[in-house]
């Protein structure tokens, strides 16, 4: 039976954010501030200076590197005894494995995996005071399904779906696609009527973008069937009877077949294997492509590249890839932070997170990223797609991110999609079998 829990928690998010905006208008945006006390003029001249501490902050979130550097500079000015070194890696989910194995452990990271929770790699944040300010739905998504504790905290709410050019759709008389037949028909019409425009643009060189197609479209078949909690448990515990990764007609096999349909019909960019995330954004804002799959985190970059495109950006659910299922829309936690259990400076790390979680800083972050805040005391003008995002949540079953084994990240899944596009697999069934084998190998390696 298809689960149709479409919008309840996100509607709660919108209502709470609306109420919070009214309540927070007079608070000056300063609550939650954590400033370093200054010595009094009468302090002894022989008093020892505070020990200099260096925090390592490891991230895989490319969109926010520059903004975080600005916030780090602000934090260091207020806390001269603490230095924060940000390290960004494109393949962060795999790089962190090396860091944990080698002992080069970051104090704070945006990289989170269930296996590392099970191995005790993260500090328990369950009793931190900021939870009273976090939306209940987001706190639930940040709760470890096995222990019931919180080892990470998300500052924002995000969505993912299909971004499309509204002007092109209106010109060609197209409507948002909810079925695969509608989706493919839209792309074919664009190809026929606008031969100089790429119907769908893939940024295949950046494997994580292809991994997201698996996570949202292929896994979406499983997630809508079992609902958020049961689907999370199925992925975490590798419940093969529910996941059915290698089943003919299942989500993975159907996805592989659908993607090859688009390639064979010439409905995607010819350079799908070598095009980058930056190429994807540039092609859309310059009118060279009509649509692409991405999350709300891309919106800030699109508007920075071409502010005039704001009114032309459409947003819709991912179409159903299996007949008889529903379209899906990601609605989940975004921008998560965890502190390593082996951090030598956990109190300083908490102090940095408290700084990031100050309402003024979260407001700046949300408006920069164009993503709704997950903290109830933050009111932010996060972007022009509020109404369309709400409509997409109404139209598609709401799904969460996938809890993947640490040895099989979204980048790893994306590399398998690269191989699919490069014709390594003879059939979609072969791809599904290889996908199950890779997943099981990674899961078994960490669950012996």
Coordinates of C-alpha atoms in Angstrom, one line a residue:
X1 CA 0.0 0.0 0.0
X2 CA 1.4 3.4 -1.0
X3 CA 1.9 5.7 1.9
X4 CA 0.5 9.2 1.3
X5 CA 1.9 11.2 4.3
X6 CA 2.5 14.2 2.0
X7 CA 2.8 17.4 3.9
X8 CA 1.9 17.2 7.6
X9 CA 5.3 17.8 9.0
X10 CA 6.4 20.5 6.5
X11 CA 3.1 22.4 6.9
X12 CA 3.9 22.4 10.6
X13 CA 7.3 23.8 9.7
X14 CA 5.7 26.6 7.7
X15 CA 3.2 27.4 10.5
X16 CA 5.9 27.5 13.1
X17 CA 8.2 29.7 11.0
X18 CA 5.3 32.1 10.4
X19 CA 4.6 32.3 14.1
X20 CA 8.3 32.6 14.9
X21 CA 8.6 35.5 12.5
X22 CA 6.0 37.4 14.5
X23 CA 7.4 36.4 17.9
X24 CA 11.0 37.2 17.0
X25 CA 10.5 40.6 15.5
X26 CA 11.2 42.3 18.8
X27 CA 14.0 40.1 20.2
X28 CA 16.8 41.9 18.3
X29 CA 18.0 38.5 17.0
X30 CA 20.6 38.3 19.7
X31 CA 19.5 35.3 21.9
X32 CA 21.8 32.4 22.0
X33 CA 24.9 34.6 21.8
X34 CA 28.0 33.1 23.3
X35 CA 30.7 35.7 23.8
X36 CA 34.0 35.3 25.5
X37 CA 34.2 37.2 28.8
X38 CA 36.9 39.9 28.9
X39 CA 39.3 40.2 31.8
X40 CA 38.5 43.1 34.2
X41 CA 40.9 46.0 34.4
X42 CA 42.0 44.8 37.8
X43 CA 43.1 41.4 36.5
X44 CA 46.6 40.5 37.5
X45 CA 49.3 41.5 35.0
X46 CA 51.0 38.1 35.6
X47 CA 47.8 36.1 34.7
X48 CA 48.6 33.5 32.1
X49 CA 47.0 34.1 28.7
X50 CA 44.4 31.6 27.6
X51 CA 45.7 28.6 25.7
X52 CA 45.4 28.9 21.9
X53 CA 43.1 26.1 20.6
X54 CA 42.7 25.1 16.9
X55 CA 39.5 23.5 15.8
X56 CA 39.4 21.5 12.6
X57 CA 36.1 21.9 10.7
X58 CA 35.6 19.4 7.8
X59 CA 32.9 19.9 5.3
X60 CA 31.6 18.6 1.9
X61 CA 29.2 21.5 1.4
X62 CA 30.7 23.5 -1.4
X63 CA 28.0 26.2 -1.5
X64 CA 28.7 27.6 1.9
X65 CA 32.5 27.5 2.1
X66 CA 33.0 31.3 1.6
X67 CA 30.1 32.2 4.0
X68 CA 31.5 29.9 6.7
X69 CA 34.9 31.5 6.3
X70 CA 33.3 34.9 6.9
X71 CA 31.5 33.5 10.0
X72 CA 34.8 31.9 11.2
X73 CA 36.5 35.3 11.0
X74 CA 33.8 36.9 13.0
X75 CA 33.9 34.1 15.6
X76 CA 37.7 34.3 15.9
X77 CA 37.5 38.1 16.5
X78 CA 35.2 37.4 19.4
X79 CA 37.2 34.4 20.6
X80 CA 40.9 35.2 20.0
X81 CA 42.0 32.0 21.8
X82 CA 40.2 29.8 19.3
X83 CA 41.2 29.3 15.7
X84 CA 39.0 27.4 13.3
X85 CA 40.4 25.8 10.2
X86 CA 37.8 24.9 7.5
X87 CA 38.7 22.0 5.1
X88 CA 36.4 21.3 2.1
X89 CA 36.6 18.1 0.1
X90 CA 34.4 17.4 -2.9
X91 CA 34.4 13.6 -2.0
X92 CA 34.1 14.3 1.7
X93 CA 32.1 11.1 2.5
X94 CA 35.1 9.0 1.4
X95 CA 37.8 11.3 2.6
X96 CA 36.5 11.2 6.2
X97 CA 37.0 7.4 6.2
X98 CA 40.7 8.1 5.7
X99 CA 40.7 10.7 8.4
X100 CA 39.0 8.4 10.9
X101 CA 41.4 5.6 10.0
X102 CA 44.6 7.7 10.2
X103 CA 43.7 9.6 13.4
X104 CA 43.4 13.0 11.5
X105 CA 40.0 13.5 13.1
X106 CA 38.1 16.7 12.6
X107 CA 36.6 18.4 15.7
X108 CA 33.5 19.3 13.7
X109 CA 32.1 17.9 10.5
X110 CA 29.1 18.1 8.2
X111 CA 29.7 14.4 7.2
X112 CA 27.4 12.0 9.0
X113 CA 26.8 8.3 8.5
X114 CA 25.0 5.6 10.5
X115 CA 28.0 3.4 10.6
X116 CA 30.0 6.1 12.3
X117 CA 27.2 6.5 14.8
X118 CA 27.3 2.8 15.5
X119 CA 31.1 3.0 16.0
X120 CA 30.8 5.8 18.5
X121 CA 32.5 8.4 16.3
X122 CA 30.2 11.3 17.2
X123 CA 29.7 13.1 20.4
X124 CA 26.2 12.8 22.0
X125 CA 24.5 16.2 21.6
X126 CA 21.2 15.1 23.1
X127 CA 21.3 17.4 26.2
X128 CA 22.5 20.6 24.4
X129 CA 20.3 23.6 25.1
X130 CA 19.7 24.5 21.4
X131 CA 17.2 21.7 20.9
X132 CA 14.4 23.7 22.5
X133 CA 14.8 26.1 19.5
X134 CA 14.7 23.4 16.8
X135 CA 11.6 22.4 14.8
X136 CA 10.3 19.1 16.3
X137 CA 10.2 17.5 12.8
X138 CA 13.8 18.3 12.2
X139 CA 14.8 17.1 15.6
X140 CA 13.1 13.8 14.8
X141 CA 15.0 13.4 11.6
X142 CA 18.2 14.1 13.5
X143 CA 17.5 11.4 16.1
X144 CA 19.4 8.2 15.7
X145 CA 16.8 5.5 15.0
X146 CA 18.8 2.9 17.1
X147 CA 19.6 4.8 20.3
X148 CA 17.1 7.6 20.3
X149 CA 19.9 10.1 20.8
X150 CA 21.0 13.1 18.8
X151 CA 24.5 13.1 17.4
X152 CA 24.0 15.8 14.8
X153 CA 22.0 19.0 14.5
X154 CA 20.6 20.5 11.3
X155 CA 20.3 24.3 10.9
X156 CA 18.0 24.3 7.9
X157 CA 15.1 22.6 6.1
X158 CA 15.7 21.6 2.5
X159 CA 13.8 20.2 -0.5
X160 CA 14.9 18.6 -3.7
X161 CA 13.0 18.1 -7.0
X162 CA 13.0 19.2 -10.6
X163 CA 14.0 22.8 -11.4
X164 CA 12.5 23.9 -14.7
X165 CA 12.3 27.0 -16.9
X166 CA 8.7 28.3 -16.4
X167 CA 9.0 30.6 -19.4
X168 CA 9.8 27.7 -21.7
X169 CA 7.0 25.5 -20.2
X170 CA 4.5 28.3 -20.7
X171 CA 5.7 29.0 -24.2
X172 CA 5.3 25.3 -25.2
X173 CA 2.1 24.7 -23.2
X174 CA 3.8 22.1 -20.9
X175 CA 2.7 21.2 -17.4
X176 CA 4.7 19.8 -14.5
X177 CA 5.1 16.1 -14.9
X178 CA 4.0 13.6 -12.2
X179 CA 4.3 10.4 -14.3
X180 CA 7.2 9.1 -16.2
X181 CA 5.2 9.3 -19.5
X182 CA 4.5 13.0 -18.9
X183 CA 8.1 13.7 -17.9
X184 CA 9.5 12.1 -21.0
X185 CA 6.9 13.7 -23.2
X186 CA 7.9 17.2 -21.9
X187 CA 11.5 16.5 -22.7
X188 CA 10.7 15.3 -26.2
X189 CA 8.6 18.4 -26.9
X190 CA 11.5 20.6 -25.8
X191 CA 13.9 18.8 -28.0
X192 CA 11.5 19.0 -31.0
X193 CA 10.5 22.6 -30.5
X194 CA 13.7 24.0 -29.2
X195 CA 16.6 22.0 -30.8
X196 CA 19.2 24.3 -29.5
X197 CA 18.2 23.7 -25.9
X198 CA 19.2 20.7 -23.8
X199 CA 16.0 19.2 -22.4
X200 CA 17.6 17.7 -19.2
X201 CA 21.1 18.6 -18.0
X202 CA 23.1 16.1 -15.9
X203 CA 26.3 17.2 -14.1
X204 CA 27.8 13.7 -14.3
X205 CA 31.4 14.6 -13.6
X206 CA 30.4 15.5 -10.0
X207 CA 29.3 12.0 -8.9
X208 CA 27.3 13.2 -5.9
X209 CA 24.7 14.8 -8.3
X210 CA 24.1 11.4 -9.9
X211 CA 24.1 9.8 -6.4
X212 CA 21.2 12.1 -5.6
X213 CA 19.2 10.7 -8.5
X214 CA 19.5 7.2 -6.9
X215 CA 18.7 8.6 -3.5
X216 CA 15.6 10.5 -4.5
X217 CA 14.2 8.8 -7.6
X218 CA 15.2 5.1 -7.1
X219 CA 15.1 5.0 -3.3
X220 CA 11.9 7.1 -3.5
X221 CA 10.0 4.0 -4.6
X222 CA 10.9 2.4 -1.3
X223 CA 10.5 5.5 0.9
X224 CA 7.0 6.2 -0.3
X225 CA 5.9 2.6 0.3
X226 CA 7.1 2.3 3.9
X227 CA 7.1 5.9 5.1
X228 CA 9.9 7.9 6.7
X229 CA 10.5 5.9 9.9
X230 CA 10.1 2.4 8.5
X231 CA 12.1 3.2 5.4
X232 CA 15.0 4.6 7.5
X233 CA 15.0 1.4 9.5
X234 CA 15.0 -0.7 6.3
X235 CA 18.1 1.1 4.9
X236 CA 19.9 1.2 8.2
X237 CA 19.3 -2.5 8.9
X238 CA 19.6 -3.6 5.3
X239 CA 16.2 -5.3 5.3
X240 CA 16.4 -7.0 1.9
X241 CA 12.7 -8.0 1.8
X242 CA 11.8 -4.3 1.8
X243 CA 14.7 -2.8 -0.2
X244 CA 14.6 -5.3 -3.0
X245 CA 17.5 -3.6 -4.8
X246 CA 17.9 -6.3 -7.4
X247 CA 14.2 -6.9 -8.1
X248 CA 13.0 -6.5 -11.7
X249 CA 10.6 -3.6 -11.7
X250 CA 11.9 -2.3 -8.4
X251 CA 13.2 1.2 -7.9
X252 CA 16.9 0.6 -8.8
X253 CA 16.1 -1.4 -12.0
X254 CA 13.4 1.0 -13.1
X255 CA 15.7 4.0 -12.5
X256 CA 18.5 2.5 -14.6
X257 CA 16.1 1.7 -17.4
X258 CA 14.5 5.2 -17.3
X259 CA 17.9 6.9 -17.4
X260 CA 19.0 4.9 -20.4
X261 CA 15.7 5.8 -22.1
X262 CA 16.6 9.5 -21.8
X263 CA 20.2 8.9 -23.1
X264 CA 19.1 6.8 -26.1
X265 CA 16.4 9.4 -27.0
X266 CA 18.9 12.2 -26.8
X267 CA 17.0 14.0 -24.1
X268 CA 20.0 14.8 -22.0
X269 CA 23.2 16.7 -22.6
X270 CA 25.8 14.8 -24.7
X271 CA 28.5 15.6 -22.2
X272 CA 26.6 14.2 -19.2
X273 CA 29.7 12.3 -18.1
X274 CA 32.0 15.3 -18.1
X275 CA 29.8 18.2 -17.3
X276 CA 30.2 19.7 -13.8
X277 CA 27.8 21.1 -11.2
X278 CA 28.9 24.6 -12.3
X279 CA 28.2 23.7 -15.9
X280 CA 24.7 22.6 -14.9
X281 CA 23.9 25.9 -13.1
X282 CA 25.4 28.0 -16.0
X283 CA 23.4 26.1 -18.6
X284 CA 20.2 26.7 -16.8
X285 CA 20.6 30.4 -16.0
X286 CA 21.7 31.2 -19.6
X287 CA 18.7 29.3 -21.2
X288 CA 20.8 26.5 -22.6
X289 CA 19.0 23.8 -20.6
X290 CA 15.3 23.5 -19.7
X291 CA 15.4 21.5 -16.5
X292 CA 17.6 19.6 -14.0
X293 CA 17.5 17.7 -10.8
X294 CA 18.8 19.5 -7.7
X295 CA 18.0 20.7 -4.2
X296 CA 17.1 24.1 -2.8
X297 CA 20.8 24.6 -2.0
X298 CA 21.4 25.5 -5.6
X299 CA 19.0 28.4 -5.6
X300 CA 21.4 31.0 -4.1
X301 CA 23.9 30.2 -6.9
X302 CA 21.3 30.5 -9.6
X303 CA 20.2 33.9 -8.4
X304 CA 23.9 35.0 -8.0
X305 CA 24.6 34.0 -11.6
X306 CA 21.5 35.7 -13.0
X307 CA 19.3 37.6 -10.6
X308 CA 16.8 38.3 -13.5
X309 CA 15.9 34.6 -13.7
X310 CA 14.1 34.5 -10.3
X311 CA 10.6 34.7 -11.8
X312 CA 11.4 32.0 -14.4
X313 CA 12.4 29.3 -12.0
X314 CA 9.9 26.5 -11.5
X315 CA 10.1 23.7 -9.0
X316 CA 8.2 20.4 -9.1
X317 CA 8.4 16.8 -7.6
X318 CA 10.4 14.0 -9.1
X319 CA 8.2 12.1 -11.5
X320 CA 7.1 8.5 -10.6
X321 CA 9.5 6.1 -12.2
X322 CA 7.4 3.0 -11.5
X323 CA 3.9 2.9 -12.8
X324 CA 1.4 3.0 -10.0
X325 CA 3.6 4.9 -7.6
X326 CA 3.5 8.6 -6.7
X327 CA 5.9 11.4 -7.5
X328 CA 8.2 12.3 -4.6
X329 CA 9.7 15.5 -3.1
X330 CA 12.6 15.5 -0.7
X331 CA 11.7 17.4 2.4
X332 CA 14.4 16.9 5.0
X333 CA 17.1 18.3 7.3
X334 CA 19.9 20.3 5.7
X335 CA 23.3 21.6 6.9
X336 CA 24.0 19.2 9.6
X337 CA 26.9 19.5 12.1
X338 CA 28.4 16.8 14.3
X339 CA 31.3 16.9 16.8
X340 CA 33.8 14.0 16.8
X341 CA 33.8 11.9 20.0
X342 CA 37.6 12.0 20.0
X343 CA 37.8 15.8 19.7
X344 CA 40.4 17.1 22.1
X345 CA 38.4 20.4 22.3
X346 CA 34.7 19.4 22.6
X347 CA 33.8 22.5 24.7
X348 CA 35.4 24.9 22.2
X349 CA 33.6 23.0 19.4
X350 CA 30.3 23.4 21.1
X351 CA 31.1 27.1 21.5
X352 CA 31.6 27.4 17.8
X353 CA 28.3 25.7 17.1
X354 CA 26.5 27.9 19.6
X355 CA 28.0 30.9 17.6
X356 CA 26.8 29.5 14.3
X357 CA 23.3 29.0 15.8
X358 CA 22.9 32.6 16.9
X359 CA 19.7 33.9 15.2
X360 CA 21.5 36.6 13.3
X361 CA 24.0 34.1 11.9
X362 CA 21.3 31.6 11.0
X363 CA 19.3 34.3 9.3
X364 CA 22.3 35.2 7.2
X365 CA 23.0 31.6 6.4
X366 CA 19.4 30.8 5.4
X367 CA 19.2 33.9 3.2
X368 CA 22.5 33.1 1.6
X369 CA 21.6 29.4 0.9
X370 CA 18.0 30.2 0.1
X371 CA 16.9 27.5 2.5
X372 CA 14.3 27.7 5.3
X373 CA 15.8 27.8 8.9
X374 CA 15.1 24.9 11.2
X375 CA 15.3 27.1 14.3
X376 CA 12.0 28.5 15.4
X377 CA 13.5 31.9 16.6
X378 CA 14.9 32.7 13.1
X379 CA 12.9 34.7 10.6
X380 CA 14.5 34.7 7.1
X381 CA 13.6 35.8 3.6
X382 CA 15.0 32.6 2.1
X383 CA 13.9 32.9 -1.5
X384 CA 11.4 33.2 -4.3
X385 CA 10.2 29.6 -4.4
X386 CA 8.3 29.4 -1.1
X387 CA 4.9 29.0 -2.8
X388 CA 6.2 26.6 -5.4
X389 CA 8.0 24.5 -2.8
X390 CA 4.8 24.2 -0.8
X391 CA 2.9 23.2 -4.0
X392 CA 5.6 20.5 -4.7
X393 CA 5.2 19.1 -1.2
X394 CA 1.4 18.9 -1.8
X395 CA 1.9 17.2 -5.2
X396 CA 4.5 14.6 -4.2
X397 CA 5.0 12.1 -1.4
X398 CA 7.5 13.7 1.0
X399 CA 10.7 11.6 1.5
X400 CA 13.9 12.0 3.6
X401 CA 17.6 11.4 2.8
X402 CA 18.9 7.9 2.7
X403 CA 20.9 6.4 5.6
X404 CA 23.7 4.7 3.6
X405 CA 26.5 2.5 4.8
X406 CA 29.7 4.5 5.2
X407 CA 31.4 2.3 2.6
X408 CA 28.8 3.1 0.0
X409 CA 28.2 6.9 0.0
X410 CA 26.2 9.0 -2.4
X411 CA 29.5 9.6 -4.3
X412 CA 29.9 5.8 -4.7
X413 CA 26.4 5.3 -6.0
X414 CA 27.0 8.2 -8.3
X415 CA 30.1 6.5 -9.7
X416 CA 27.9 3.5 -10.5
X417 CA 25.6 5.8 -12.4
X418 CA 28.6 7.1 -14.3
X419 CA 29.3 3.6 -15.3
X420 CA 25.7 3.1 -16.4
X421 CA 25.9 6.2 -18.6
X422 CA 29.2 4.8 -20.0
X423 CA 27.4 1.6 -21.0
X424 CA 29.3 -0.7 -18.6
X425 CA 26.1 -2.6 -17.7
X426 CA 24.3 -4.5 -20.5
X427 CA 20.9 -4.2 -19.0
X428 CA 19.1 -2.4 -16.2
X429 CA 18.8 -5.7 -14.4
X430 CA 22.6 -6.0 -14.4
X431 CA 22.9 -2.6 -12.9
X432 CA 20.4 -3.4 -10.1
X433 CA 22.3 -6.6 -9.3
X434 CA 25.6 -4.8 -9.2
X435 CA 24.0 -2.0 -7.0
X436 CA 22.8 -4.6 -4.5
X437 CA 26.1 -6.3 -4.4
X438 CA 28.0 -3.0 -3.7
X439 CA 25.5 -2.0 -1.0
X440 CA 25.6 -5.4 0.7
X441 CA 29.4 -5.5 0.6
X442 CA 29.6 -2.1 2.3
X443 CA 26.9 -2.9 4.9
X444 CA 28.5 -6.2 5.8
X445 CA 31.9 -4.7 6.2
X446 CA 30.6 -2.5 9.0
X447 CA 28.0 -4.8 10.5
X448 CA 30.0 -8.0 11.2

